Every structure is written in C-alpha cells, then in structure tokens.
Amino acid sequence: MNYRVFLSLGSNIEDRERHLLDALSNIFNISDVCLENISNIYETEPVGYTEQGRFLNMAAQISTSIGAEELLKELLGIEKLLKRERLIRWGPRTIDIDILTYGDLRINMPHLAIPHPRMFERAFVLKPLTDIFEGEELLGINILEALNKCDDKDGVKLYKKITICDLHGNC
C-alpha cells in the first residue's frame, strides 16, 4: 500500500537553499519513496527560539510504501548527513525535515507524532502546503482557512519559485 505523505523542510544555517535542495535530492533517493510534488521556497521568521537567522521553508509531497517509523529513520539519516545538530530546541539548523501527515494515520509515540501536532498553527508550514494543493482539506481542515488564522502569516515571504522539474530537469 502506498501512502501520501507531506513533509516540511527548513534551514537557517549557511547555504540554506542548498541544504533544502540536498535534502530533497536525498529524499528522492530513498528506496520505495517517490517525490511527487514540492512547494516554492519561502523565507520566514524563526518561531520559538527567535535569536537566530531567518529560515527558508518548503513542503514536499511523497508517496511511499515504507512504514512511518522507517521513513522517520531515513529522514533523520538525511538530517545527520547534512550535519544537523540539536543543541537548542527550535534552534538554528542546517536542515529540519518533519513528517506532517502520513496518509490518514494517527501516531502518538515519544519520538513520532503524526499528524504533526503544531502544523495547523504555523504559517511557515501552511503557506508552502498551499502550493501543493490549493483549497484542499487536509485531515478535514481547510489549509487556506487555517493559514488565515495564523498570527505569523505576514512573515512568510516568497523567496524563490521552484518546481519538481527544476530538481530533475526532465519534465
């Protein structure tokens, strides 16, 4: 069975755009994962720990037959490969890859919560999602309506338009 999965990616250290693209390239290479769609790249203010640089954020849609925990393991491996360090909660990072949804599964484990518990409260997650599916409901919630309720929506600015064809050059 293939699951439709949505991911959120963010970076605010060094070459932020390169880290996002490298992460996508590595996601593309995971066995039994198909990178279906990506959002544009957005520049955003940090949330939580605010004494750090601005982030670049984007979303990706994949389909996969591997389990959620195995996917998490693969994504953590990509973060490690791209030298992610976890020194400060919500602190600076080369890359952050979060699983937002995994089909309609609901998982609540200490190391994995799906759907992501704060995804509908964060404009830096919701705005990129609107690029992937405009107006569609996700888990029964309209993405545009949720985005309009976010206090930080004005802090999400388009950084660069990008398509999945830009990554692979074969469209």
XYZ file of C-alpha atoms in Angstrom:
171
model
C 0.000 0.000 0.000
C 1.285 3.448 -0.898
C 0.738 6.332 1.475
C 0.542 10.014 0.544
C 2.909 11.828 2.890
C 3.520 15.537 3.359
C 6.841 16.815 4.660
C 8.002 20.217 5.883
C 11.621 21.256 5.329
C 13.503 24.183 6.849
C 17.037 25.570 7.050
C 18.619 28.688 8.532
C 22.369 27.975 8.598
C 24.965 28.502 5.867
C 23.650 27.936 2.332
C 20.003 27.499 3.276
C 18.742 26.871 -0.252
C 21.467 24.287 -0.939
C 20.525 22.402 2.243
C 16.866 22.249 1.136
C 17.787 21.024 -2.334
C 20.270 18.480 -0.960
C 17.585 17.174 1.397
C 15.122 16.813 -1.499
C 17.742 15.019 -3.573
C 18.346 12.573 -0.731
C 14.596 12.064 -0.211
C 14.307 11.312 -3.940
C 16.919 8.564 -3.496
C 15.186 6.731 -0.615
C 14.141 3.286 -1.764
C 10.339 2.934 -2.142
C 9.792 6.701 -1.936
C 8.550 8.778 -4.861
C 8.901 12.558 -4.675
C 5.557 13.698 -6.126
C 5.482 17.481 -5.669
C 7.284 20.375 -3.988
C 6.335 23.883 -2.982
C 8.096 27.132 -3.691
C 10.714 28.223 -1.167
C 9.659 30.782 1.457
C 11.702 32.932 3.819
C 10.305 33.131 7.332
C 10.993 34.500 10.765
C 12.121 31.958 13.378
C 9.491 30.571 15.754
C 10.123 29.532 19.352
C 13.771 30.462 19.794
C 13.910 33.807 17.965
C 17.592 34.739 18.489
C 18.649 33.215 15.170
C 18.626 33.858 11.431
C 15.658 33.703 9.100
C 14.610 30.330 7.723
C 13.965 29.056 4.264
C 10.996 26.676 4.346
C 9.204 24.481 1.857
C 6.917 21.468 1.676
C 7.124 18.218 -0.256
C 4.615 15.531 -1.126
C 5.855 11.970 -1.421
C 4.260 8.583 -1.860
C 5.771 5.591 -0.150
C 5.132 2.028 0.844
C 7.578 2.038 3.752
C 6.330 2.436 7.308
C 6.240 5.749 9.137
C 8.993 4.786 11.584
C 11.243 3.581 8.767
C 10.621 6.851 6.895
C 11.465 8.810 10.042
C 14.720 6.858 10.346
C 15.591 7.693 6.720
C 14.802 11.401 7.227
C 16.866 11.571 10.423
C 19.705 9.988 8.453
C 19.436 12.769 5.864
C 19.490 15.391 8.638
C 22.628 13.760 10.053
C 24.227 13.618 6.597
C 23.575 17.353 6.224
C 25.169 17.957 9.647
C 22.046 18.803 11.657
C 22.902 19.443 15.312
C 20.283 19.529 18.052
C 21.787 21.969 20.559
C 18.851 24.299 21.276
C 15.169 23.378 20.994
C 13.846 25.127 17.869
C 17.378 26.468 17.386
C 19.482 27.025 14.274
C 19.840 24.075 11.924
C 21.255 23.143 8.574
C 18.117 21.144 7.845
C 14.921 20.112 9.564
C 12.606 17.576 7.944
C 9.261 16.946 9.627
C 6.624 14.392 8.682
C 3.380 16.389 8.685
C 0.960 13.669 7.645
C 1.253 10.036 6.651
C -1.901 9.094 4.780
C -4.674 9.273 7.347
C -2.624 7.529 10.042
C -2.524 8.896 13.545
C 0.595 8.036 15.512
C 1.411 9.252 19.011
C 4.778 7.964 20.187
C 7.503 9.753 22.155
C 9.693 10.019 19.032
C 6.987 10.390 16.376
C 3.681 12.280 16.323
C 1.580 12.189 13.164
C -0.116 14.380 12.178
C 2.441 16.942 13.284
C 0.908 18.472 16.425
C 1.510 22.148 15.530
C 1.251 22.106 11.732
C -2.080 23.959 11.572
C -0.724 26.758 13.794
C 2.360 27.595 11.705
C 2.212 29.762 8.617
C 5.699 28.611 7.577
C 4.234 25.105 7.229
C 0.817 26.012 5.810
C 1.843 28.536 3.138
C 4.121 26.033 1.334
C 1.351 23.426 1.584
C -0.979 25.747 -0.347
C 1.412 25.467 -3.316
C 0.966 21.709 -3.387
C -2.821 21.645 -3.115
C -4.819 24.830 -3.165
C -8.033 24.821 -1.178
C -7.973 21.112 -0.475
C -8.729 19.916 3.002
C -6.066 18.037 4.867
C -7.325 15.849 7.693
C -10.650 17.675 7.469
C -9.090 21.136 7.839
C -9.010 23.680 5.012
C -5.379 24.776 4.624
C -6.211 28.313 3.454
C -8.605 28.880 6.345
C -6.024 27.600 8.822
C -3.351 29.840 7.244
C -5.582 32.901 7.548
C -5.894 32.261 11.305
C -2.102 32.258 11.829
C -0.663 35.339 13.524
C 2.649 34.930 11.693
C 1.271 34.670 8.118
C 2.608 38.097 7.124
C 6.139 36.958 7.995
C 6.146 34.287 5.277
C 7.586 35.746 2.060
C 8.188 34.060 -1.274
C 11.945 33.519 -1.636
C 12.152 31.535 -4.862
C 9.756 29.849 -7.245
C 10.743 26.254 -7.851
C 9.138 23.167 -9.324
C 9.922 19.494 -9.198
C 11.106 19.843 -12.813
C 13.803 22.257 -11.618
C 15.213 19.458 -9.469
C 15.339 16.784 -12.132
C 15.354 18.726 -15.386
C 13.391 16.062 -17.221
C 9.869 17.483 -17.394
